[in-house]
Short mmCIF file of C-alpha atoms in Angstrom, two decimals:
data_model
loop_
_atom_site.label_atom_id
_atom_site.label_comp_id
_atom_site.label_asym_id
_atom_site.label_seq_id
_atom_site.Cartn_x
_atom_site.Cartn_y
_atom_site.Cartn_z
CA MET A 1 15.05 -9.18 2.44
CA ARG A 2 14.63 -5.79 2.90
CA THR A 3 13.61 -4.38 -1.06
CA LEU A 4 11.44 -6.66 -3.81
CA THR A 5 15.43 -6.43 -5.81
CA ASP A 6 16.54 -8.67 -3.11
CA ALA A 7 13.24 -10.71 -2.72
CA ALA A 8 13.80 -11.01 -6.70
CA ALA A 9 17.51 -11.96 -6.19
CA ALA A 10 17.06 -15.00 -3.21
CA LEU A 11 13.86 -16.62 -5.54
CA ARG A 12 16.96 -17.35 -8.47
CA ALA A 13 19.13 -17.67 -6.06
CA GLY A 14 17.02 -20.98 -5.11
CA GLU A 15 17.07 -19.11 -0.61
CA VAL A 16 13.05 -18.77 -0.82
CA THR A 17 10.59 -19.62 -3.06
CA SER A 18 7.44 -17.58 -3.50
CA VAL A 19 5.06 -19.50 -0.74
CA ASP A 20 7.51 -18.77 1.49
CA LEU A 21 7.85 -14.62 0.92
CA VAL A 22 3.31 -15.40 0.66
CA GLU A 23 3.57 -16.90 4.01
CA GLN A 24 5.52 -14.60 5.61
CA ALA A 25 4.16 -11.32 4.15
CA LEU A 26 0.68 -12.79 5.39
CA ALA A 27 2.70 -14.06 8.88
CA MET A 28 3.23 -9.89 9.20
CA ALA A 29 -0.25 -9.22 8.45
CA ASP A 30 -2.24 -10.75 10.88
CA ARG A 31 0.88 -9.40 13.80
CA LEU A 32 0.22 -5.42 12.91
CA ASP A 33 -2.37 -4.95 10.36
CA GLU A 34 -5.19 -5.10 13.22
CA THR A 35 -2.96 -1.57 14.03
CA LEU A 36 -1.92 -0.34 10.79
CA GLY A 37 -5.32 -0.55 9.12
CA VAL A 38 -2.88 -1.18 5.90
CA TYR A 39 -5.69 -3.82 4.21
CA LEU A 40 -9.49 -2.81 3.44
CA ALA A 41 -9.70 -7.07 1.87
CA ARG A 42 -7.26 -10.09 2.44
CA PHE A 43 -6.80 -12.46 -0.51
CA ASP A 44 -4.97 -14.56 1.26
CA GLU A 45 -5.94 -18.01 -0.83
CA HIS A 46 -6.03 -16.64 -3.86
CA ALA A 47 -2.04 -15.34 -3.16
CA LEU A 48 -1.25 -18.49 -1.65
CA ARG A 49 -2.35 -20.81 -4.91
CA ALA A 50 -0.56 -18.16 -7.41
CA ALA A 51 2.53 -18.10 -5.12
CA ARG A 52 2.43 -22.75 -5.75
CA GLN A 53 1.66 -21.94 -9.30
CA ALA A 54 4.90 -18.81 -9.55
CA ASP A 55 7.28 -22.04 -7.64
CA ARG A 56 6.10 -24.64 -10.24
CA ASP A 57 6.62 -21.88 -13.25
CA MET A 58 10.41 -21.66 -11.99
CA ALA A 59 11.22 -25.06 -11.61
CA ASP A 60 9.75 -25.37 -14.89
CA GLY A 61 12.52 -22.69 -15.68
CA ILE A 62 9.71 -20.11 -17.02
CA ASP A 63 10.69 -16.71 -15.37
CA ARG A 64 8.21 -14.06 -15.96
CA GLY A 65 10.66 -11.10 -14.72
CA PRO A 66 11.74 -9.28 -11.61
CA LEU A 67 7.96 -9.42 -9.96
CA HIS A 68 8.05 -12.95 -10.59
CA GLY A 69 6.21 -14.50 -7.48
CA ILE A 70 6.88 -11.04 -5.59
CA PRO A 71 3.74 -10.54 -3.09
CA VAL A 72 2.29 -7.17 -4.33
CA ALA A 73 -0.79 -5.17 -2.45
CA VAL A 74 -3.08 -2.84 -4.67
CA LYS A 75 -4.74 0.23 -3.56
CA ASP A 76 -8.63 -0.04 -2.96
CA MET A 77 -9.25 2.84 -5.77
CA ILE A 78 -7.89 -0.01 -8.33
CA MET A 79 -10.03 -3.56 -10.11
CA THR A 80 -8.81 -7.23 -9.08
CA SER A 81 -10.88 -9.53 -10.07
CA GLU A 82 -11.00 -11.83 -6.66
CA GLY A 83 -13.70 -9.06 -5.06
CA PRO A 84 -15.32 -5.82 -4.79
CA THR A 85 -13.13 -2.15 -5.76
CA THR A 86 -14.50 -0.09 -2.63
CA ALA A 87 -12.22 3.26 -3.17
CA HIS A 88 -12.66 2.82 0.80
CA SER A 89 -16.25 4.12 0.80
CA LEU A 90 -19.68 3.07 2.22
CA VAL A 91 -21.11 4.92 -0.93
CA ARG A 92 -20.05 2.82 -3.26
CA ASP A 93 -21.71 -0.68 -4.23
CA PRO A 94 -19.51 -3.55 -3.43
CA ARG A 95 -21.30 -5.88 -5.87
CA ARG A 96 -20.00 -3.48 -8.44
CA ASP A 97 -17.04 -4.42 -10.92
CA THR A 98 -16.41 -7.26 -9.46
CA GLY A 99 -14.29 -9.94 -11.34
CA ARG A 100 -12.61 -8.16 -13.67
CA ASP A 101 -8.82 -6.64 -13.10
CA ALA A 102 -7.79 -3.33 -13.85
CA LEU A 103 -5.01 -3.38 -16.69
CA VAL A 104 -2.07 -2.53 -14.49
CA VAL A 105 -3.05 -5.47 -11.97
CA ALA A 106 -3.76 -7.85 -15.29
CA ARG A 107 0.03 -7.08 -16.66
CA SER A 108 1.30 -6.86 -12.88
CA ARG A 109 -0.05 -10.98 -12.36
CA ALA A 110 0.94 -11.53 -16.42
CA ALA A 111 4.65 -10.68 -14.80
CA GLY A 112 4.27 -13.16 -11.75
CA ALA A 113 3.27 -11.16 -8.89
CA VAL A 114 1.51 -13.02 -6.55
CA ILE A 115 -1.85 -10.02 -5.28
CA THR A 116 -2.00 -10.39 -1.32
CA GLY A 117 -5.08 -7.89 -0.77
CA LYS A 118 -6.48 -4.42 -1.46
CA THR A 119 -5.36 -1.60 1.13
CA THR A 120 -6.88 1.30 2.38
CA LEU A 121 -6.55 5.29 1.56
CA MET A 122 -8.73 8.49 1.52
CA GLU A 123 -12.69 7.90 0.44
CA PHE A 124 -12.03 8.48 -3.50
CA GLY A 125 -8.94 9.67 -3.50
CA PHE A 126 -9.26 12.72 -1.69
CA GLY A 127 -9.80 14.15 1.90
CA VAL A 128 -8.47 13.26 5.78
CA PRO A 129 -9.24 10.12 7.28
CA ASP A 130 -13.21 10.11 9.65
CA PRO A 131 -12.86 8.36 12.61
CA ALA A 132 -16.67 8.39 12.80
CA LYS A 133 -17.07 6.34 9.98
CA PRO A 134 -16.78 2.05 10.39
CA LEU A 135 -13.75 1.44 8.80
CA PRO A 136 -10.38 1.34 9.12
CA ILE A 137 -7.48 4.00 9.57
CA PRO A 138 -4.39 3.59 7.79
CA ARG A 139 -1.89 4.62 11.03
CA ASN A 140 1.80 5.59 10.11
CA PRO A 141 4.18 2.54 11.32
CA TRP A 142 7.07 4.47 12.70
CA ASP A 143 4.38 6.47 14.99
CA THR A 144 0.69 5.00 15.14
CA ARG A 145 -0.92 7.93 16.49
CA ALA A 146 0.50 9.64 13.48
CA TRP A 147 -1.25 9.39 9.46
CA ALA A 148 0.19 7.35 6.44
CA GLY A 149 -0.74 9.96 4.25
CA GLY A 150 -3.00 9.88 1.57
CA SER A 151 -4.45 8.96 -0.28
CA SER A 152 -2.78 5.35 -0.54
CA SER A 153 -2.36 5.41 2.66
CA GLY A 154 -2.62 1.74 3.28
CA SER A 155 -0.07 0.66 -0.41
CA ALA A 156 2.49 2.89 1.92
CA SER A 157 1.89 2.20 5.57
CA GLY A 158 2.14 -1.69 4.15
CA VAL A 159 5.42 -1.64 2.36
CA ALA A 160 7.36 0.83 5.55
CA ALA A 161 5.93 -2.08 8.02
CA GLY A 162 6.93 -5.14 5.43
CA LEU A 163 4.01 -6.49 4.71
CA VAL A 164 4.53 -6.04 0.83
CA PRO A 165 7.84 -5.59 -0.61
CA ALA A 166 5.55 -3.40 -3.00
CA ALA A 167 2.32 -1.72 -3.72
CA ILE A 168 0.40 -0.45 -6.98
CA GLY A 169 -0.78 3.46 -6.00
CA SER A 170 -2.42 6.18 -7.38
CA ASP A 171 -1.99 9.49 -7.96
CA THR A 172 -3.65 13.28 -8.63
CA GLY A 173 -2.59 15.63 -5.56
CA GLY A 174 0.33 13.74 -4.29
CA SER A 175 -1.26 10.21 -3.25
CA ILE A 176 1.74 8.49 -3.77
CA ARG A 177 4.37 11.02 -3.21
CA MET A 178 3.00 12.23 0.22
CA PRO A 179 1.82 8.81 1.80
CA ALA A 180 5.91 7.60 0.31
CA ALA A 181 7.47 10.89 2.40
CA PHE A 182 5.15 10.12 5.04
CA CYS A 183 5.77 6.50 5.70
CA GLY A 184 9.69 6.36 4.91
CA ILE A 185 9.81 4.91 1.36
CA THR A 186 9.89 5.77 -2.40
CA GLY A 187 6.66 6.35 -4.86
CA LEU A 188 7.04 7.56 -8.06
CA MET A 189 4.35 9.51 -10.12
CA PRO A 190 5.15 8.27 -13.82
CA THR A 191 4.35 10.79 -16.68
CA TYR A 192 1.16 11.40 -17.49
CA GLY A 193 -0.68 8.83 -19.67
CA LEU A 194 2.31 6.71 -19.24
CA VAL A 195 0.89 4.40 -17.02
CA PRO A 196 -3.00 2.58 -18.14
CA VAL A 197 -6.05 3.84 -15.60
CA ASP A 198 -8.35 1.53 -16.73
CA GLY A 199 -9.91 0.07 -14.26
CA CYS A 200 -8.87 2.60 -11.72
CA LEU A 201 -11.74 4.39 -10.62
CA PRO A 202 -11.32 8.33 -11.66
CA LEU A 203 -10.58 11.35 -9.01
CA SER A 204 -9.98 13.85 -11.93
CA HIS A 205 -9.71 12.64 -15.27
CA SER A 206 -6.90 15.09 -16.43
CA MET A 207 -5.08 14.54 -13.24
CA ASP A 208 -5.12 11.14 -12.10
CA ARG A 209 -2.08 8.71 -12.31
CA VAL A 210 -1.09 5.11 -11.29
CA GLY A 211 2.43 3.73 -9.90
CA PRO A 212 4.24 1.83 -7.70
CA LEU A 213 5.17 2.88 -3.45
CA ALA A 214 8.11 0.80 -2.53
CA ARG A 215 11.12 0.47 -0.96
CA SER A 216 13.74 2.07 -3.84
CA ALA A 217 14.56 3.77 -6.53
CA ARG A 218 15.06 0.75 -8.65
CA ASP A 219 12.31 -1.63 -7.04
CA CYS A 220 9.59 1.33 -8.26
CA ALA A 221 11.35 1.05 -11.91
CA ALA A 222 10.75 -2.26 -11.71
CA VAL A 223 6.95 -2.30 -11.40
CA LEU A 224 7.29 0.60 -13.50
CA ASP A 225 8.45 -1.70 -16.56
CA VAL A 226 5.84 -4.08 -15.86
CA ILE A 227 2.47 -1.87 -15.50
CA ALA A 228 3.45 1.04 -17.82
CA ASP A 229 1.42 1.59 -21.23
CA ARG A 230 4.64 1.43 -23.83
CA ARG A 231 8.05 0.90 -22.66
CA ALA A 232 9.20 3.48 -21.09
CA GLU A 233 13.16 4.05 -21.05
CA ARG A 234 15.47 2.19 -18.94
CA PRO A 235 17.07 3.70 -16.29
CA VAL A 236 20.93 2.69 -16.48
CA PHE A 237 21.61 2.89 -12.97
CA ASP A 238 25.00 3.80 -12.76
CA SER A 239 25.66 5.58 -8.99
CA ASP A 240 28.08 8.79 -11.07
CA LEU A 241 26.12 11.40 -11.92
CA SER A 242 28.86 13.61 -13.41
CA GLY A 243 27.81 15.84 -15.93
CA LEU A 244 24.11 15.76 -14.71
CA HIS A 245 22.16 19.64 -13.80
CA VAL A 246 20.03 19.17 -10.55
CA GLY A 247 17.89 22.48 -10.09
CA VAL A 248 17.13 22.89 -6.79
CA VAL A 249 14.16 24.26 -5.06
CA ARG A 250 14.33 26.30 -1.91
CA ALA A 251 11.42 29.34 -2.44
CA GLY A 252 8.22 28.11 -1.54
CA HIS A 253 9.42 24.79 0.06
CA PHE A 254 9.87 25.85 3.60
CA PRO A 255 6.85 28.24 5.03
CA ASP A 256 6.44 28.59 8.61
CA GLY A 257 5.75 25.25 10.61
CA THR A 258 8.34 23.59 8.37
CA ASP A 259 10.01 20.61 10.84
CA PRO A 260 12.68 22.49 12.33
CA ALA A 261 14.68 18.81 10.83
CA LEU A 262 14.38 20.01 6.65
CA ALA A 263 16.51 22.13 5.75
CA GLY A 264 19.67 20.02 6.93
CA ALA A 265 18.21 16.45 5.14
CA PHE A 266 17.37 18.12 2.37
CA ASP A 267 20.50 19.79 2.18
CA GLY A 268 21.84 16.83 2.80
CA ALA A 269 20.74 14.74 0.04
CA VAL A 270 21.52 17.86 -2.76
CA ALA A 271 25.08 17.16 -0.64
CA ALA A 272 25.16 13.88 -2.08
CA LEU A 273 24.26 13.76 -5.75
CA VAL A 274 27.58 16.25 -5.55
CA ARG A 275 29.20 13.91 -4.12
CA ARG A 276 28.15 11.87 -7.48
CA GLY A 277 29.31 14.11 -9.83
CA ALA A 278 25.96 15.96 -9.90
CA SER A 279 26.52 19.97 -10.45
CA THR A 280 23.45 22.68 -8.67
CA VAL A 281 21.64 25.51 -9.43
CA ASP A 282 18.64 26.87 -7.75
CA VAL A 283 15.66 27.46 -9.34
CA SER A 284 12.31 28.67 -8.40
CA LEU A 285 9.36 26.84 -10.01
CA PRO A 286 7.36 30.05 -12.24
CA TYR A 287 3.56 29.87 -11.48
CA LEU A 288 3.97 28.19 -7.68
CA ASP A 289 0.82 29.46 -6.31
CA GLU A 290 -1.01 29.44 -9.12
CA MET A 291 -0.51 26.25 -10.39
CA THR A 292 -1.43 25.13 -6.32
CA THR A 293 -4.59 27.04 -6.73
CA ALA A 294 -4.97 25.75 -9.93
CA ALA A 295 -4.76 21.93 -8.81
CA TYR A 296 -7.89 22.63 -6.56
CA VAL A 297 -10.23 23.88 -9.04
CA THR A 298 -9.45 20.84 -11.59
CA VAL A 299 -9.77 18.22 -8.67
CA ALA A 300 -13.18 19.41 -7.36
CA SER A 301 -14.76 20.61 -10.48
CA GLU A 302 -13.95 16.81 -12.40
CA ALA A 303 -14.41 15.06 -8.97
CA PHE A 304 -17.72 16.63 -8.27
CA ALA A 305 -18.85 16.28 -11.96
CA HIS A 306 -18.10 12.41 -10.80
CA HIS A 307 -19.71 12.33 -7.85
CA ARG A 308 -22.82 14.83 -8.10
CA GLY A 309 -25.44 12.21 -7.86
CA ASP A 310 -24.35 10.35 -4.96
CA LEU A 311 -23.37 13.78 -2.64
CA ILE A 312 -27.22 14.38 -3.62
CA ALA A 313 -28.47 11.21 -2.53
CA ARG A 314 -25.78 10.41 0.09
CA TRP A 315 -24.41 13.12 1.54
CA GLU A 316 -24.23 11.85 5.43
CA ASP A 317 -22.26 8.33 3.83
CA TYR A 318 -19.40 10.86 2.76
CA PHE A 319 -16.48 11.27 5.25
CA THR A 320 -16.32 14.82 6.42
CA SER A 321 -14.28 15.52 4.79
CA THR A 322 -14.56 14.06 0.95
CA ARG A 323 -18.23 15.89 1.01
CA GLY A 324 -16.75 19.42 1.98
CA LEU A 325 -14.01 18.87 -0.15
CA LEU A 326 -15.95 17.52 -2.92
CA ALA A 327 -18.34 20.27 -2.84
CA LEU A 328 -15.96 23.36 -3.17
CA GLY A 329 -16.63 21.99 -6.71
CA ALA A 330 -20.19 23.71 -6.92
CA MET A 331 -17.88 26.88 -5.80
CA SER A 332 -16.10 26.57 -8.52
CA SER A 333 -17.63 28.16 -12.33
CA GLY A 334 -16.96 27.08 -15.51
CA ALA A 335 -15.02 29.71 -16.47
CA ASP A 336 -12.41 28.94 -13.02
CA TYR A 337 -12.41 25.14 -14.55
CA VAL A 338 -11.25 26.87 -18.35
CA GLN A 339 -8.93 29.88 -16.40
CA ALA A 340 -7.62 26.77 -14.38
CA GLN A 341 -6.32 25.06 -17.44
CA ARG A 342 -5.05 28.12 -19.39
CA LEU A 343 -2.34 28.24 -16.71
CA ARG A 344 -1.70 24.78 -16.58
CA GLN A 345 -1.23 25.00 -20.09
CA VAL A 346 1.59 28.04 -19.24
CA ALA A 347 2.99 26.05 -16.07
CA GLN A 348 4.37 23.56 -18.33
CA ARG A 349 5.33 25.27 -20.98
CA ALA A 350 7.30 27.21 -18.52
CA VAL A 351 8.87 23.46 -16.74
CA THR A 352 9.48 22.23 -20.05
CA ARG A 353 11.92 25.36 -20.99
CA LEU A 354 13.09 24.96 -17.58
CA PHE A 355 13.97 21.70 -18.13
CA GLU A 356 16.09 22.69 -20.66
CA ASP A 357 19.43 23.75 -18.64
CA VAL A 358 18.71 21.25 -15.68
CA ASP A 359 18.09 17.29 -16.46
CA VAL A 360 16.13 16.80 -12.64
CA ILE A 361 14.67 19.07 -10.37
CA VAL A 362 14.43 18.70 -6.57
CA SER A 363 12.76 20.34 -3.79
CA PRO A 364 10.92 19.32 -0.11
CA THR A 365 8.13 16.67 -1.01
CA ALA A 366 6.41 17.94 2.24
CA ALA A 367 7.74 20.64 5.47
CA ILE A 368 6.42 18.47 7.43
CA GLY A 369 6.43 14.84 9.48
CA ALA A 370 3.65 13.08 9.16
CA PRO A 371 0.48 15.24 11.37
CA LEU A 372 -0.64 13.17 14.73
CA PHE A 373 -4.75 12.56 14.20
CA ASP A 374 -4.83 15.20 16.95
CA GLU A 375 -4.52 17.54 14.39
CA PHE A 376 -7.53 16.45 12.52
CA HIS A 377 -10.41 18.61 13.46
CA GLY A 378 -13.39 17.98 11.79
CA ALA A 379 -14.82 19.13 8.06
CA LEU A 380 -11.76 21.02 6.06
CA ASP A 381 -9.49 21.31 8.25
CA SER A 382 -7.37 19.60 6.08
CA SER A 383 -6.30 23.62 5.12
CA ALA A 384 -3.45 23.74 7.32
CA ILE A 385 -1.83 20.08 6.96
CA PHE A 386 -2.38 20.45 2.70
CA PRO A 387 0.03 23.93 2.23
CA MET A 388 2.75 22.02 4.39
CA VAL A 389 3.23 19.20 1.08
CA HIS A 390 4.40 20.27 -2.15
CA THR A 391 3.11 17.83 -4.53
CA LEU A 392 0.34 20.01 -5.78
CA TYR A 393 2.60 21.62 -8.03
CA TRP A 394 3.49 19.34 -9.63
CA SER A 395 0.68 17.09 -10.39
CA THR A 396 -1.05 19.19 -12.72
CA LEU A 397 2.12 19.34 -14.59
CA VAL A 398 2.34 16.27 -16.67
CA ASN A 399 6.22 15.66 -16.13
CA PRO A 400 6.99 12.26 -13.58
CA VAL A 401 7.95 12.46 -9.97
CA LEU A 402 9.84 10.51 -7.62
CA ALA A 403 9.48 10.65 -3.78
CA VAL A 404 12.62 9.29 -1.82
CA PRO A 405 13.67 9.56 2.22
CA ILE A 406 16.31 11.62 3.24
CA GLY A 407 15.96 11.59 6.91
CA PHE A 408 13.87 12.10 9.59
CA THR A 409 12.06 14.30 12.38
CA ALA A 410 13.32 14.58 15.94
CA ARG A 411 10.39 12.56 16.33
CA GLY A 412 11.09 9.93 13.87
CA LEU A 413 8.90 10.67 11.74
CA PRO A 414 10.36 9.88 7.84
CA LEU A 415 11.63 13.43 5.83
CA SER A 416 11.64 13.35 2.03
CA CYS A 417 12.40 15.34 -1.33
CA GLN A 418 11.48 14.91 -4.57
CA ILE A 419 13.16 14.96 -7.63
CA ALA A 420 11.65 15.46 -10.89
CA GLY A 421 11.85 15.08 -14.45
CA PRO A 422 11.64 15.99 -18.31
CA ALA A 423 7.81 14.53 -19.23
CA PHE A 424 8.80 10.52 -20.29
CA GLY A 425 12.55 11.11 -18.36
CA GLU A 426 11.52 8.07 -15.74
CA ALA A 427 14.91 7.08 -16.98
CA VAL A 428 17.01 9.90 -14.94
CA VAL A 429 14.50 10.66 -12.65
CA LEU A 430 14.85 6.88 -11.13
CA ARG A 431 18.87 7.08 -12.05
CA VAL A 432 19.07 9.97 -9.66
CA GLY A 433 17.10 8.14 -7.06
CA ASP A 434 19.15 5.31 -7.31
CA ALA A 435 22.14 6.79 -7.34
CA PHE A 436 21.29 8.59 -4.29
CA GLN A 437 19.83 5.76 -2.27
CA GLN A 438 23.55 3.78 -3.18
CA ASP A 439 24.74 7.12 -1.09
CA THR A 440 22.42 6.58 1.83
CA ASP A 441 20.37 4.14 3.59
CA TRP A 442 17.24 6.32 5.18
CA HIS A 443 14.98 3.64 2.16
CA LEU A 444 16.33 0.87 4.05
CA ARG A 445 15.45 2.30 7.81
CA THR A 446 12.06 0.20 9.17
CA PRO A 447 10.10 1.17 12.07
CA PRO A 448 9.39 -0.41 15.37
CA ASN A 449 6.26 -2.58 13.98
CA LYS A 450 5.20 -2.34 17.25
CA PRO A 451 1.54 -4.00 17.79
CA GLY A 452 -0.84 -1.81 19.85
CA THR A 453 -2.25 1.46 19.42
CA ASP A 454 -4.22 4.72 21.49
CA PRO A 455 -7.69 5.13 19.60
CA VAL A 456 -8.11 7.82 17.62
CA THR A 457 -11.00 9.93 18.79
CA PRO A 458 -13.58 12.09 16.51
CA ARG A 459 -12.53 15.89 17.11
CA HIS A 460 -15.11 18.29 15.58
CA PRO A 461 -15.03 22.04 16.49
CA GLY A 462 -17.90 24.07 16.82
CA ARG A 463 -19.96 25.50 13.78
CA PRO A 464 -17.30 28.39 12.52
CA PRO A 465 -18.72 31.50 11.18
CA ILE A 466 -20.38 31.58 8.10
CA GLY A 467 -19.49 34.24 5.18
CA ASP A 468 -20.92 35.61 2.28
CA PRO A 469 -23.71 33.34 3.28
CA ARG A 470 -25.71 34.35 -0.02
CA THR A 471 -23.57 33.17 -2.68
CA ALA A 472 -22.35 29.95 -0.93
CA GLN A 473 -25.87 29.27 -0.34
CA ALA A 474 -27.25 30.13 -4.10
CA LEU A 475 -24.68 27.58 -5.03
CA LEU A 476 -25.65 24.66 -3.66
CA SER A 477 -28.13 25.14 -4.08
CA ALA A 478 -28.22 25.01 -8.14
CA ALA A 479 -26.10 22.29 -7.29
CA GLY A 480 -28.84 20.11 -5.97
CA LEU A 481 -26.87 19.54 -2.41
CA PRO A 482 -29.01 18.91 0.83
CA GLY A 483 -29.78 22.02 3.09
CA HIS A 484 -27.80 20.57 5.67
CA ALA A 485 -24.40 20.42 3.54
CA TYR A 486 -24.52 24.83 3.27
CA ALA A 487 -23.38 24.57 6.96
CA GLU A 488 -20.69 21.90 6.80
CA VAL A 489 -18.81 24.17 3.93
CA ALA A 490 -20.43 27.51 3.11
CA ALA A 491 -17.29 28.62 5.56
CA ALA A 492 -14.92 27.89 3.22
CA TYR A 493 -16.31 29.83 -0.25
CA PRO A 494 -15.00 33.07 1.25
CA GLY A 495 -11.03 32.12 1.49
CA TYR A 496 -11.18 29.22 -1.66
CA ARG A 497 -13.24 31.94 -3.81
CA ALA A 498 -10.51 34.82 -2.71
CA ALA A 499 -7.85 32.02 -4.27
CA VAL A 500 -9.78 31.65 -7.13
CA ASP A 501 -9.82 34.59 -8.31
CA THR A 502 -6.40 35.50 -8.04
CA LEU A 503 -6.49 32.91 -11.07
CA TYR A 504 -7.65 36.21 -13.05
CA GLU A 505 -5.33 39.11 -11.92
CA GLY A 506 -2.35 37.74 -13.22
CA GLY A 507 -4.23 34.79 -15.50
CA VAL A 508 -4.62 36.71 -18.09
CA SER A 509 -1.71 38.23 -18.71
CA LEU A 510 -0.03 35.40 -18.61
CA VAL A 511 -1.25 33.43 -20.93
CA ALA A 512 -1.06 36.57 -23.77
CA MET A 513 2.68 36.89 -23.12
CA ASP A 514 3.61 33.37 -22.51
CA ALA A 515 1.79 33.10 -26.21
CA SER A 516 3.46 36.19 -26.97
CA SER A 517 6.87 34.41 -26.70
CA SER A 518 6.74 30.79 -27.38
#
């Protein structure tokens, strides 16, 4: 039973019970979690009680739907009544927000899901791992020397390794799709606003979304049907894609350093859709570079507003990369933030027009497989990796996007493509993902799951040269950040400022042109 759908069918056929499924999930966690770092907290006794109740209900003829009796893990940004929600951080008081379920968790329980525990992530949904902190490091089950992706790291790793059939994560800049891509599973970022974020700790209020991670598109559809705020149009799973128009994005998605296996894997994925009857046309994403920068400005500004007080009081308790990225918000002006939002509106209108000619748009989720931990060197070094991940663009928009595995690198690490649709177009996105998975078995491949791993050694480079010291220091000081924050993050200011300035160089004319043509 490799998928949620398989497990649900076996339950109804009487081949297994919910208790069987939960005991299997707990046994896998006992065997692998010390290596993989999937869980921050496990709810073993609660899960077994819920499983016994699910079995009693099924015996009494009460069937709550496809999640009935299914083990499901929850990212530790999302509240559960069994214990605290810490966001994988030393900063957050574990006594806060106990005894409460987020709305998506409450809906999952009502549909019969069995919550197994809280999964690891990147601190507050931001940054990269920090081995210096006394918290689990989520690892990739395909190679435990590699990152699971972020920020829904443990959720993706747990599904890929077989600890749970499905998990609930969140996505702000790619936090469902990146780990799904790196771990070789399927992940859905729903349309903005379709799934409630009530009870999910905020990172960036205008970009935060909650969605499922599972093995298949059908599995994601089953979870979405339960957690969505309103009933999204249900996909009709028909492997015949005749009459469907697919926009194919290559421009800007194969940068220097792209894994050599990606081109063939991506072309193979497009060919699979053609075999199913779809027609294709090459398209380019409008304002690709501008929207990537707009995403950084938006997330940094909104996240800094949320974290400013704790950054001032508890700078050292944050992960090195987290506090560095959050501090970028102190280096953004109000005008920068407003300009980023104006350009997001421009891009949204342009993409909406693009969907008048195509039904879905496919592109690589990332240009690489999962990076090794040795490629992380300390504060803000994620700048070498994140440009190779192509999730930020869609995060600035409202559209739904599904990440599906499409092959492997020469090192045996998964590769992925993302399928984007029009706003509230989950049905077509999931239908295309399912048709692709009817023609391939990449989503069913399983990692070796060998316990034991090499330790992750913290690596911190010498302090880089600091550029533009007066401006950077003045901004950080005005924000109230401690003096030593300057030494860590000021070096990032010149490059960040140069990127933000590009929003103005073409931004005003772009907004004017778009307004005149709409």
